[in-house]
XYZ file of C-alpha atoms in Angstrom:
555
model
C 4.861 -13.463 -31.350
C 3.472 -10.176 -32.965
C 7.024 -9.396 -34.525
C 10.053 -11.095 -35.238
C 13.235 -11.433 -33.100
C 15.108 -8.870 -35.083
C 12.419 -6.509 -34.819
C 12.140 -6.760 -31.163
C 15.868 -6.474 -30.480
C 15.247 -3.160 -32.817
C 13.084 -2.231 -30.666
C 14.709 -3.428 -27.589
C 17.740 -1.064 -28.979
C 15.436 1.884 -29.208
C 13.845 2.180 -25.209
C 17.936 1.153 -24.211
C 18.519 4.627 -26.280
C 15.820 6.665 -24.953
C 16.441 5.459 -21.319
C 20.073 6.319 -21.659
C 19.796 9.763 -23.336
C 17.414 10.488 -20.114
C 20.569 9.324 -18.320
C 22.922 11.507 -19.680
C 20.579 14.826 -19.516
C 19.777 13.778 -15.939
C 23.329 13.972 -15.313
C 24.046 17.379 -17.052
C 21.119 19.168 -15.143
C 22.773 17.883 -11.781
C 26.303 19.290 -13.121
C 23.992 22.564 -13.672
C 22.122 22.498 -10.474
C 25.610 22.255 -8.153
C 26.455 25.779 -10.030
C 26.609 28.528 -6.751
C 25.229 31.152 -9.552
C 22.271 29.028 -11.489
C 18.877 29.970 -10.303
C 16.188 28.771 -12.206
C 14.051 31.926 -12.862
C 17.099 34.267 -13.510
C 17.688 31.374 -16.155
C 14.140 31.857 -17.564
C 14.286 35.753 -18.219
C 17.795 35.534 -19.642
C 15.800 33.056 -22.356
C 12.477 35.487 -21.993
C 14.094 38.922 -23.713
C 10.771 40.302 -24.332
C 9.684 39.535 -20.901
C 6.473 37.860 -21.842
C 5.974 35.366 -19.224
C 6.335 32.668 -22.034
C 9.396 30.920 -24.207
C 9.201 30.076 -28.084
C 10.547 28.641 -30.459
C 12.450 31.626 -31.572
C 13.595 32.391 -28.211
C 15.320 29.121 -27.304
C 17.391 29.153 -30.863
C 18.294 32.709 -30.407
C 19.800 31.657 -26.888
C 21.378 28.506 -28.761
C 22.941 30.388 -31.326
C 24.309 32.888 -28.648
C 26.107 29.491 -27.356
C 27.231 28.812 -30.792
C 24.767 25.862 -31.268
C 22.788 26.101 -34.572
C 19.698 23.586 -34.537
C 17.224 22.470 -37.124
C 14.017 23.103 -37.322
C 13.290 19.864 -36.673
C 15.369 19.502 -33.092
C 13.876 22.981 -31.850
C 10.181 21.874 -32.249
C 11.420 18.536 -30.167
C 13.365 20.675 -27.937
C 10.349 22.804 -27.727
C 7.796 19.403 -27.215
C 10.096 18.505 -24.295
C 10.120 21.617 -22.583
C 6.274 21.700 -22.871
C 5.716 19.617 -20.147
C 2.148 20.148 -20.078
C 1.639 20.412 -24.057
C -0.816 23.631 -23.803
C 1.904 25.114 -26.637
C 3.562 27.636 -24.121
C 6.823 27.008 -22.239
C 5.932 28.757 -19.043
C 8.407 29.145 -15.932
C 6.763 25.937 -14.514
C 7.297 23.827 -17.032
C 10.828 25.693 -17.630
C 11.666 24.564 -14.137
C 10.560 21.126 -14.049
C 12.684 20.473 -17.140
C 16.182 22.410 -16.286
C 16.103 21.105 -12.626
C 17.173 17.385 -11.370
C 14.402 15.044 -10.870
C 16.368 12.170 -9.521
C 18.154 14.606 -6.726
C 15.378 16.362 -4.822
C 17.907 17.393 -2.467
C 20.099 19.369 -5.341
C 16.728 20.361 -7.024
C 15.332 21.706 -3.779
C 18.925 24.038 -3.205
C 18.560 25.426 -6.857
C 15.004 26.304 -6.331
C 15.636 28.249 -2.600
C 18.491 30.495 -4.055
C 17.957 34.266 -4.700
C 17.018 35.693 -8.194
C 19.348 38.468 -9.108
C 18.332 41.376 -11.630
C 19.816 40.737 -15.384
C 18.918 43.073 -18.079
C 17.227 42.478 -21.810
C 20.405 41.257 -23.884
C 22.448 40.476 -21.041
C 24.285 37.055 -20.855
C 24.249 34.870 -17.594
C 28.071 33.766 -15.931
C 29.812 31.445 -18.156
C 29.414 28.545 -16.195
C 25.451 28.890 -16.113
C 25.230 29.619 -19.675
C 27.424 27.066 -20.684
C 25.377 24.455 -18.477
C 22.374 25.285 -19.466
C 23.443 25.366 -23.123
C 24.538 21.846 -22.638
C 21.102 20.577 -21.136
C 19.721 21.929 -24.558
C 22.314 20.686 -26.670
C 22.457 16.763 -24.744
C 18.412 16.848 -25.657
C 19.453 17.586 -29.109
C 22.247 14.567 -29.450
C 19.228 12.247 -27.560
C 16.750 13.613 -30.483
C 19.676 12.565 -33.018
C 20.320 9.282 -31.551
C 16.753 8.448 -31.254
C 15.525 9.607 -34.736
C 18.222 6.963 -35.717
C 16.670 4.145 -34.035
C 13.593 5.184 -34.664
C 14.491 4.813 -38.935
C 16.058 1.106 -38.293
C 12.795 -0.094 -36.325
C 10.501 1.365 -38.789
C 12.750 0.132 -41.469
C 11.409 -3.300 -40.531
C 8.354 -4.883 -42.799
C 6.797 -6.551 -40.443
C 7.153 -3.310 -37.535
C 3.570 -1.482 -36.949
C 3.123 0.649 -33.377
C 0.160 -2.022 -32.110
C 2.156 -5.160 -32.509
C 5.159 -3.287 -30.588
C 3.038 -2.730 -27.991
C 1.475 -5.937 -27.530
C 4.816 -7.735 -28.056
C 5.615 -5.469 -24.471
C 2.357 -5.830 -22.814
C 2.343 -9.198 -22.389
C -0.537 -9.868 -20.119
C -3.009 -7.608 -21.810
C -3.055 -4.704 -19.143
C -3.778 -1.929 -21.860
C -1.216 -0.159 -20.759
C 2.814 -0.751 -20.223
C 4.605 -1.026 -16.254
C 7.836 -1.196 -15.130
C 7.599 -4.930 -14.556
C 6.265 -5.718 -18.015
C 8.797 -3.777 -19.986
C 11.784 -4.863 -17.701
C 10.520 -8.383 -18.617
C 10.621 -7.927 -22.320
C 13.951 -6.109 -22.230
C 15.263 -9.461 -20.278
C 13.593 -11.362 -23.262
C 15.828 -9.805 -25.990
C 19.108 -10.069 -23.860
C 18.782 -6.328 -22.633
C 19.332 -5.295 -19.033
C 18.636 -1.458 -17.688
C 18.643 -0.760 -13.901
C 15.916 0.206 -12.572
C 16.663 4.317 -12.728
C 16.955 3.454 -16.086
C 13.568 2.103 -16.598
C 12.451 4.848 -14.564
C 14.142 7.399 -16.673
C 12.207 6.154 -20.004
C 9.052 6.426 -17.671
C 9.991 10.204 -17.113
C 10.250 10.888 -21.242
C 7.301 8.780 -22.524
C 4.782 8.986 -19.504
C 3.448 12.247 -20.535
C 0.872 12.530 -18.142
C 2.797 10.863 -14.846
C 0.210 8.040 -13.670
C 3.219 5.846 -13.277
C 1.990 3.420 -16.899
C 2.400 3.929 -20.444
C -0.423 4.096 -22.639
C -0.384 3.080 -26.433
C -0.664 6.664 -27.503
C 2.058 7.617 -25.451
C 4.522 4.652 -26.594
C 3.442 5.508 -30.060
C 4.460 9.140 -29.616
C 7.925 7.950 -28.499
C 8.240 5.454 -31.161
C 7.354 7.397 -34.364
C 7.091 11.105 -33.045
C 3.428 10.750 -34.099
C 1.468 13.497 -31.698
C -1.252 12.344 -29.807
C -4.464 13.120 -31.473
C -6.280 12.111 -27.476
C -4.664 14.511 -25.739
C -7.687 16.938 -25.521
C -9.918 13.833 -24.230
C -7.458 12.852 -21.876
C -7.312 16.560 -20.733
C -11.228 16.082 -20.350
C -10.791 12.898 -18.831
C -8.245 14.457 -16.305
C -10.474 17.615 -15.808
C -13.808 15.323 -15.437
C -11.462 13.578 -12.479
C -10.249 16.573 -10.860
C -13.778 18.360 -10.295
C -15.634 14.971 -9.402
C -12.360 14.857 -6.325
C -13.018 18.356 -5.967
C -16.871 17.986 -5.553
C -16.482 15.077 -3.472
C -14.185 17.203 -0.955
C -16.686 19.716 -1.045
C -18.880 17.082 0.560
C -17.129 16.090 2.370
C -16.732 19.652 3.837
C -20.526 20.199 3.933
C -20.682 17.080 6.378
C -18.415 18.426 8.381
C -19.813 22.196 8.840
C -23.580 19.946 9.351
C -21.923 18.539 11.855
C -20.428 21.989 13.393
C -23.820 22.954 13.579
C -25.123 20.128 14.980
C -22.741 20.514 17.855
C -23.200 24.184 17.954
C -27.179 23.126 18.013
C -26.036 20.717 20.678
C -24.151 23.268 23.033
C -27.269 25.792 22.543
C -29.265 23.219 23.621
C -27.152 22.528 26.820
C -26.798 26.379 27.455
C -30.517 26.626 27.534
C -30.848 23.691 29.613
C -28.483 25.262 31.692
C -30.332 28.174 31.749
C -33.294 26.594 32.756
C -31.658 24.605 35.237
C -30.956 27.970 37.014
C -34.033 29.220 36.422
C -36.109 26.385 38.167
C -33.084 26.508 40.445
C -34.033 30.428 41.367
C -37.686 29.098 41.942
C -36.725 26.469 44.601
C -34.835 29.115 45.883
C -38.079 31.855 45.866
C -40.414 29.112 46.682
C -38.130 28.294 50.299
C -38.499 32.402 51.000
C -41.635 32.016 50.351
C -42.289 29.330 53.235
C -40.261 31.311 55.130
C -42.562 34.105 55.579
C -45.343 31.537 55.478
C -44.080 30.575 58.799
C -42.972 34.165 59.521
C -46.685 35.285 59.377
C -48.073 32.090 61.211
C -45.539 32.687 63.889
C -46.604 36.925 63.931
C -50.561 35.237 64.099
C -49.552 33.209 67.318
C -48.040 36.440 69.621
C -50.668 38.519 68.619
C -52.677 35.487 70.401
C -50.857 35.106 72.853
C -50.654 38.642 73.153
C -54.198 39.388 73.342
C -54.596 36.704 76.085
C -52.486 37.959 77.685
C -54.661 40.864 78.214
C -57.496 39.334 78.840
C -55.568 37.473 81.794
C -54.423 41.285 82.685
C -58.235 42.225 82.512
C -59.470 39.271 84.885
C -57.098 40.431 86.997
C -58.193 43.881 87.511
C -61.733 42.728 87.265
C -61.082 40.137 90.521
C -59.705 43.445 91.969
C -62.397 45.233 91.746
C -64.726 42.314 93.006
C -62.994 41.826 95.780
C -63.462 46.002 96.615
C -66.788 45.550 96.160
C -69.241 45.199 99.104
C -70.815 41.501 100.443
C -73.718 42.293 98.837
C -72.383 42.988 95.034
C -70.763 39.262 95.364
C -73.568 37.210 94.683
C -74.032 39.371 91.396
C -70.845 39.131 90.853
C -70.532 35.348 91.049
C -73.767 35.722 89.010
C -72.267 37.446 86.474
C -68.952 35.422 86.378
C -70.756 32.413 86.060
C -72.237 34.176 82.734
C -68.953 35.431 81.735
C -67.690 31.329 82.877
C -70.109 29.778 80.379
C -69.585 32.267 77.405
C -65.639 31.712 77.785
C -66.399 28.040 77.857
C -68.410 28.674 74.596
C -65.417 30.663 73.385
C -63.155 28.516 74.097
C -65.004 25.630 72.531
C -64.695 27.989 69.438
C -61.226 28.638 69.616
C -60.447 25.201 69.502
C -63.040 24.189 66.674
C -61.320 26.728 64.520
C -57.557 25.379 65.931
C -58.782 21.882 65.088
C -59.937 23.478 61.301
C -56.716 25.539 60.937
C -54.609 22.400 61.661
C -56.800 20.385 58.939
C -56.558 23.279 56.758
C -52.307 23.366 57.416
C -52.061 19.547 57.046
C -53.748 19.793 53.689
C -51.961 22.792 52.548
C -48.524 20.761 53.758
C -49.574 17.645 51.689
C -50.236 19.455 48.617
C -46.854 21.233 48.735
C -45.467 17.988 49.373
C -46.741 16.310 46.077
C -45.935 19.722 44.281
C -42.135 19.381 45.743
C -42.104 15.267 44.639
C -43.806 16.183 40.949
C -41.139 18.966 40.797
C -38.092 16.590 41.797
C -39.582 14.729 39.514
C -39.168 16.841 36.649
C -35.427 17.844 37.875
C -34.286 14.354 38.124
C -35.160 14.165 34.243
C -33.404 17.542 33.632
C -30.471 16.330 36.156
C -29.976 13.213 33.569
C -30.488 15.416 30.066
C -27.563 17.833 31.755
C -25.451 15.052 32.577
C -25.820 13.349 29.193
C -24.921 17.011 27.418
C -22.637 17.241 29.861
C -20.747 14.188 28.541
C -21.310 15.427 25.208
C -19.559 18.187 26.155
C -16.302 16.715 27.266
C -16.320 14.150 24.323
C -16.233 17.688 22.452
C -13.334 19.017 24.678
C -11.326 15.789 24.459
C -11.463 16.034 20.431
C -10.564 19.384 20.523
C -7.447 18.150 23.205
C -6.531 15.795 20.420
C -6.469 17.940 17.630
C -4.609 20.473 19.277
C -2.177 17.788 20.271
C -2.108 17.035 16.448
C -1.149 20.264 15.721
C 1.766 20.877 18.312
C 2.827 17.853 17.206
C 2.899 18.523 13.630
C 4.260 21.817 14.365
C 7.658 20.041 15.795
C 7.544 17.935 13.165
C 8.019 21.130 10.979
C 10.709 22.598 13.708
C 12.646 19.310 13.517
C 12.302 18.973 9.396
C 13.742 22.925 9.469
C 16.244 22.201 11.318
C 17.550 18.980 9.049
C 17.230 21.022 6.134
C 19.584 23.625 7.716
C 22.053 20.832 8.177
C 21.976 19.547 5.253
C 22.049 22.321 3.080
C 25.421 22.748 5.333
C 26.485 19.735 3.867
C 25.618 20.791 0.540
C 27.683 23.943 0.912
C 31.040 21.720 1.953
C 29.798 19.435 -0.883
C 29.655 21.935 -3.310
C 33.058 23.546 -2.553
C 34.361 19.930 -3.383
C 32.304 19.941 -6.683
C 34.069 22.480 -7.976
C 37.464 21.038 -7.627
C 35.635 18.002 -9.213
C 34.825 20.120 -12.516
C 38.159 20.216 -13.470
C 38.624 16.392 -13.385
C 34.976 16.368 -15.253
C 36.793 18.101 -18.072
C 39.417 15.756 -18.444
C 36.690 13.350 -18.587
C 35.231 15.206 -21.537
C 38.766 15.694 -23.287
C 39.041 11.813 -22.989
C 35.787 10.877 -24.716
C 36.553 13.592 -27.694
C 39.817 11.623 -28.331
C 38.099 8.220 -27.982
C 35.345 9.569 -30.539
C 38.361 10.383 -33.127
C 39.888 6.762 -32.380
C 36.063 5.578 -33.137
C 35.993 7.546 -36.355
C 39.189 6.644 -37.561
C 38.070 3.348 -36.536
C 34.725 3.411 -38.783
C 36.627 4.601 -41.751
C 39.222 1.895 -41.572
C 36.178 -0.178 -41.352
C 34.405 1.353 -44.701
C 37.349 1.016 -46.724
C 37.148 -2.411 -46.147
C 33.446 -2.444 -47.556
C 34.336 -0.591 -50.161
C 37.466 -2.765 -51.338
C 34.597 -5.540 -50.749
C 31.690 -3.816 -52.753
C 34.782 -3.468 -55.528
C 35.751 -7.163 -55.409
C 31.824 -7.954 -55.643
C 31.873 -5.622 -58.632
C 34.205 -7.099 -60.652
C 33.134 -10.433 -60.170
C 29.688 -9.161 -60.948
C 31.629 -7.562 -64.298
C 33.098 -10.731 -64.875
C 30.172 -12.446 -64.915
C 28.521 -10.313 -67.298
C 31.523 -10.851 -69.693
C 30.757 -14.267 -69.053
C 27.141 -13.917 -69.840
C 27.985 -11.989 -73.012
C 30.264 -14.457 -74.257
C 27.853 -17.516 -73.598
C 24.902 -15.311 -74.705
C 24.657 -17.863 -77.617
C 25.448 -21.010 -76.207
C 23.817 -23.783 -74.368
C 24.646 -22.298 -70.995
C 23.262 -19.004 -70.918
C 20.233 -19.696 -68.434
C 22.906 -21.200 -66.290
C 24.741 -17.875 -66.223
C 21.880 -15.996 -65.327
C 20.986 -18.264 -62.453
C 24.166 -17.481 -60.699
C 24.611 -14.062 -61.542
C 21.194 -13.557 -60.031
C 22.351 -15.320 -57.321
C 25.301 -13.385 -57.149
C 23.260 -10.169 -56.792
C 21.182 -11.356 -54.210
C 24.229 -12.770 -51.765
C 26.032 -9.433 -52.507
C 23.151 -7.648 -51.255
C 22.245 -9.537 -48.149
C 26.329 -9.599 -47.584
C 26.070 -5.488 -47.853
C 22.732 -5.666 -45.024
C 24.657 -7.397 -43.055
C 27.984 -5.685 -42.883
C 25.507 -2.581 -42.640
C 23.764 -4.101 -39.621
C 26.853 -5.108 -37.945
C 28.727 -2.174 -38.512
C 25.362 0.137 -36.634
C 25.574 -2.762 -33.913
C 29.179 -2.420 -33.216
C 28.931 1.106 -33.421
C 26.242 1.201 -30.933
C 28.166 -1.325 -28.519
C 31.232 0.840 -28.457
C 29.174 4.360 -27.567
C 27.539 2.192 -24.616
C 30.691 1.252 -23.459
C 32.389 4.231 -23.527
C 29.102 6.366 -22.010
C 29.559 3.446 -19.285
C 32.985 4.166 -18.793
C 32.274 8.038 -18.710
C 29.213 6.936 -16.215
C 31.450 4.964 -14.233
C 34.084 8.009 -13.921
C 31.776 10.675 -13.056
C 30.243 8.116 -10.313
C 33.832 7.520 -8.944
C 34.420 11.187 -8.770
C 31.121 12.230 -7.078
C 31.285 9.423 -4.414
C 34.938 10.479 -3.918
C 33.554 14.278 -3.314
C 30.627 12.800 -1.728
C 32.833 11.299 0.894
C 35.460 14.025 1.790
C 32.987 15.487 3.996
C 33.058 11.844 6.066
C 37.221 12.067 5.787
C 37.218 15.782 7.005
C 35.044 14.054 10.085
């Protein structure tokens, strides 16, 4: 192993403390949070007198010392470190927000952060409960500085302690960087236990930048208070990340608009196709109107022949008429002359039907051209039938994506609707709940009243204990005196390097006796806190699931 057993429980000793500082602040902001009258960015400008936009240093002691808490210099700049979530050097009402409100409650946290701001001018104090809440937030992060400063001297007191070998002796499977499972495994190594909020309250101090692992700059920060001389590169780093996600969404958005304009393309294409669908459709349409009057005029052609034979049947007759008037004698001229009129009618008529028989060629032809004309141009609208019909389908794939999303979105929409109307219910709840909190605050103080006497008993208790090191140190210093005499009066004798031997010896057990008493006394003194927090822990858990459940009992 990288460092010895005593070392590691050190160590061991020193996450137990961070982890159950975390605790105890967690459980003070929760006390805050339940306050009717806290809202977080009243809070902020009672801090922010110059109304800035931005806390310091000076600002956070001056509030302090209004609440009769006097800092060092020392616990405001770690006061200050944990406030500035973010570590850019200003406290800003983000930051101030994340670190006054629960993070284990996100109902509570959620309440404190819906309430209404009131106005409160420059030097004007918040209600006593708020500022004595929030004072206590401060002051708990204070005590959890204290405690771990403490720790942090006894591991560092160790020879054989450096940051690297503390972080391998927790990351045992050479990860590079610290879980949950790894450092609940070494904590079960050196006969530690934390739950698991507690493990996931020392994640919330030392994992500064929230990727759920511990790096060995971070653990080294929360070991030694050392500041982390990578932050700017992992601010890079983190920067680098965020525009390479942010360049690969816009991407992602150009392949979406290309493919709005591809369908857009896509329904142009159809309209026009549409278009010319009608179009040809209109031609069909003029081309039939215009066979119509074809057969219009060839049907006008055929009365007007019928019509004019008819008159020439009218003019036989009246020509027979007047043969028959005529005389005997004009008959053989007149048979003469119909015989001549006979034979040029026959050679009409063989005429009229040469140019019938042509006509009829002439229409047949005429009819079997339009024919292939009428197949080439079905033809072409069987191929513009099937391009419709596939944008058509197109088309409705569209429509039944847009169908879906719009389904999406009513359906997200009650999903809102229904998550409204648990929160009104709940924060119903919350109301009866917090009307029971507040008979629960004077049974909180009782608490408090309790561990104040138990922390007199403990301090009696310590100095009964170191006046029995001291009556020890005195008996070690007069056998230590005697042993001088001893020395002085054997100086000259035979004996004298004897005498040395065990005074040296003496020395040396008198010292490891005072480590040890030292050692015990810190671990005993540790062991009682824990219990008592527990018992305090265990209290305040009874009372809040007995105020918890009187909403159940009034049921």
């Amino acid at each position: 192993m990288y460092l010895s057993a005593r070392t590691q429980g050190r160590l061991a000793n020193l996450i137990i403390t961070i982890a159950e500082g975390e605790k105890k602040t967690e459980m003070v902001r929760q006390v805050l949070a339940e306050q009717k009258m806290f809202e977080p960015y009243t809070a902020f400008r009672r801090l922010d007198q110059l109304r800035t936009g931005e806390l310091t240093v000076s600002d956070i002691v001056e509030f302090l010392s209004d609440n009769k808490i006097y800092p060092t210099k020392a616990q405001s700049d770690y006061l200050f470190r944990r406030l500035d979530l973010n570590r850019d050097g200003r406290i800003t009402y983000p930051d101030f927000v994340k670190a006054v409100l629960p993070k284990e409650d996100s109902r509570l946290r959620q309440i404190a952060s819906l309430r209404d701001s009131y106005y409160i001018e420059v030097n004007m104090l918040l209600p006593t409960e708020i500022e004595w809440g929030l004072s206590r937030v401060f002051q708990q992060e204070i005590q959890n500085y204290n405690s771990i400063t403490a720790s942090q001297e006894i591991l560092t007191a160790s020879a054989d302690f450096t940051s690297l070998d503390a972080f391998r002796c927790i990351d045992q499977v050479f990860l590079g960087y610290i879980t949950i499972d790894t450092l609940q495994d070494f904590l079960r190594q050196n006969g530690a236990k934390l739950s698991f909020d507690e493990l996931t309250a020392f994640f919330r101090v030392v994992d500064s930048d929230e990727d759920g692992r511990i790096s060995y700059s971070e653990l080294l920060e929360a070991l030694t208070f050392i500041p982390d001389f990578f932050q700017q590169e992992r601010q890079i780093a983190n920067e680098l990340r965020r525009s390479r996600e942010r360049i690969i969404q816009i991407e992602r958005e150009r392949e979406v608009l290309e493919d709005l304009k591809k369908s857009r393309e896509r329904v142009e294409d159809l309209r026009r196709s549409r278009e010319r669908l009608e179009y040809m459709q209109d031609l069909q349409r003029s081309r039939e109107r215009v066979e119509q009057i074809d057969e219009l005029r060839k049907s006008r052609e055929r009365l007007d022949d019928l019509r004019r034979s008819r008159e020439r049947l009218e003019d036989l007759k009246r020509s027979r008429e007047r043969l028959n008037q005529l005389e005997e004698l004009k008959r053989s001229r007149q048979r003469l002359e119909e015989l001549e009129e006979l034979k040029k009618s026959r050679e009409r008529q063989a005429q009229i039907d040469e140019l019938r028989k042509s006509r009829e060629r002439l229409e047949d032809l005429r009819r079997s051209r339009e024919r292939l004309e009428q197949l080439e141009q079905e033809r072409k609208n069987q191929e513009k039938i099937e391009e419709l019909r596939k944008s058509r389908s197109r088309i409705e794939e569209l429509q039944n994506q847009r169908r879906k999303i719009e389904e999406l979105r009513t359906s997200q929409e009650r999903l809102e609707q229904l998550k409204r109307q648990k929160e009104e219910i709940e924060l119903r709840r919350s109301q009866e709940r917090l009307e029971d909190l507040r008979r629960s605050r004077e049974r909180l103080e009782q608490i408090e009243a309790l561990k104040q006497s138990r922390e007199q008993q403990r301090a009696l208790e310590e100095l009964r204990q170191s006046r029995e090191r001291v009556e020890q140190l005195r008996k070690s210093q007069l056998r230590i005196e005697q042993l001088e005499n001893e020395r002085k009066v054997l100086e000259r004798s035979r004996q004298l390097d004897r005498v040395e031997r065990e005074l040296e010896y003496e020395r040396q057990r008198s010292k490891e006796r005072l480590e040890r008493l030292e050692l015990e006394a810190q671990l005993e003194r540790r062991a009682r806190d824990r219990a008592l927090e527990y018992d305090l822990a265990a209290q305040s858990n009874f009372v809040q699931s007995r105020i918890y459940d009187t909403p159940k009992r009034y049921k």
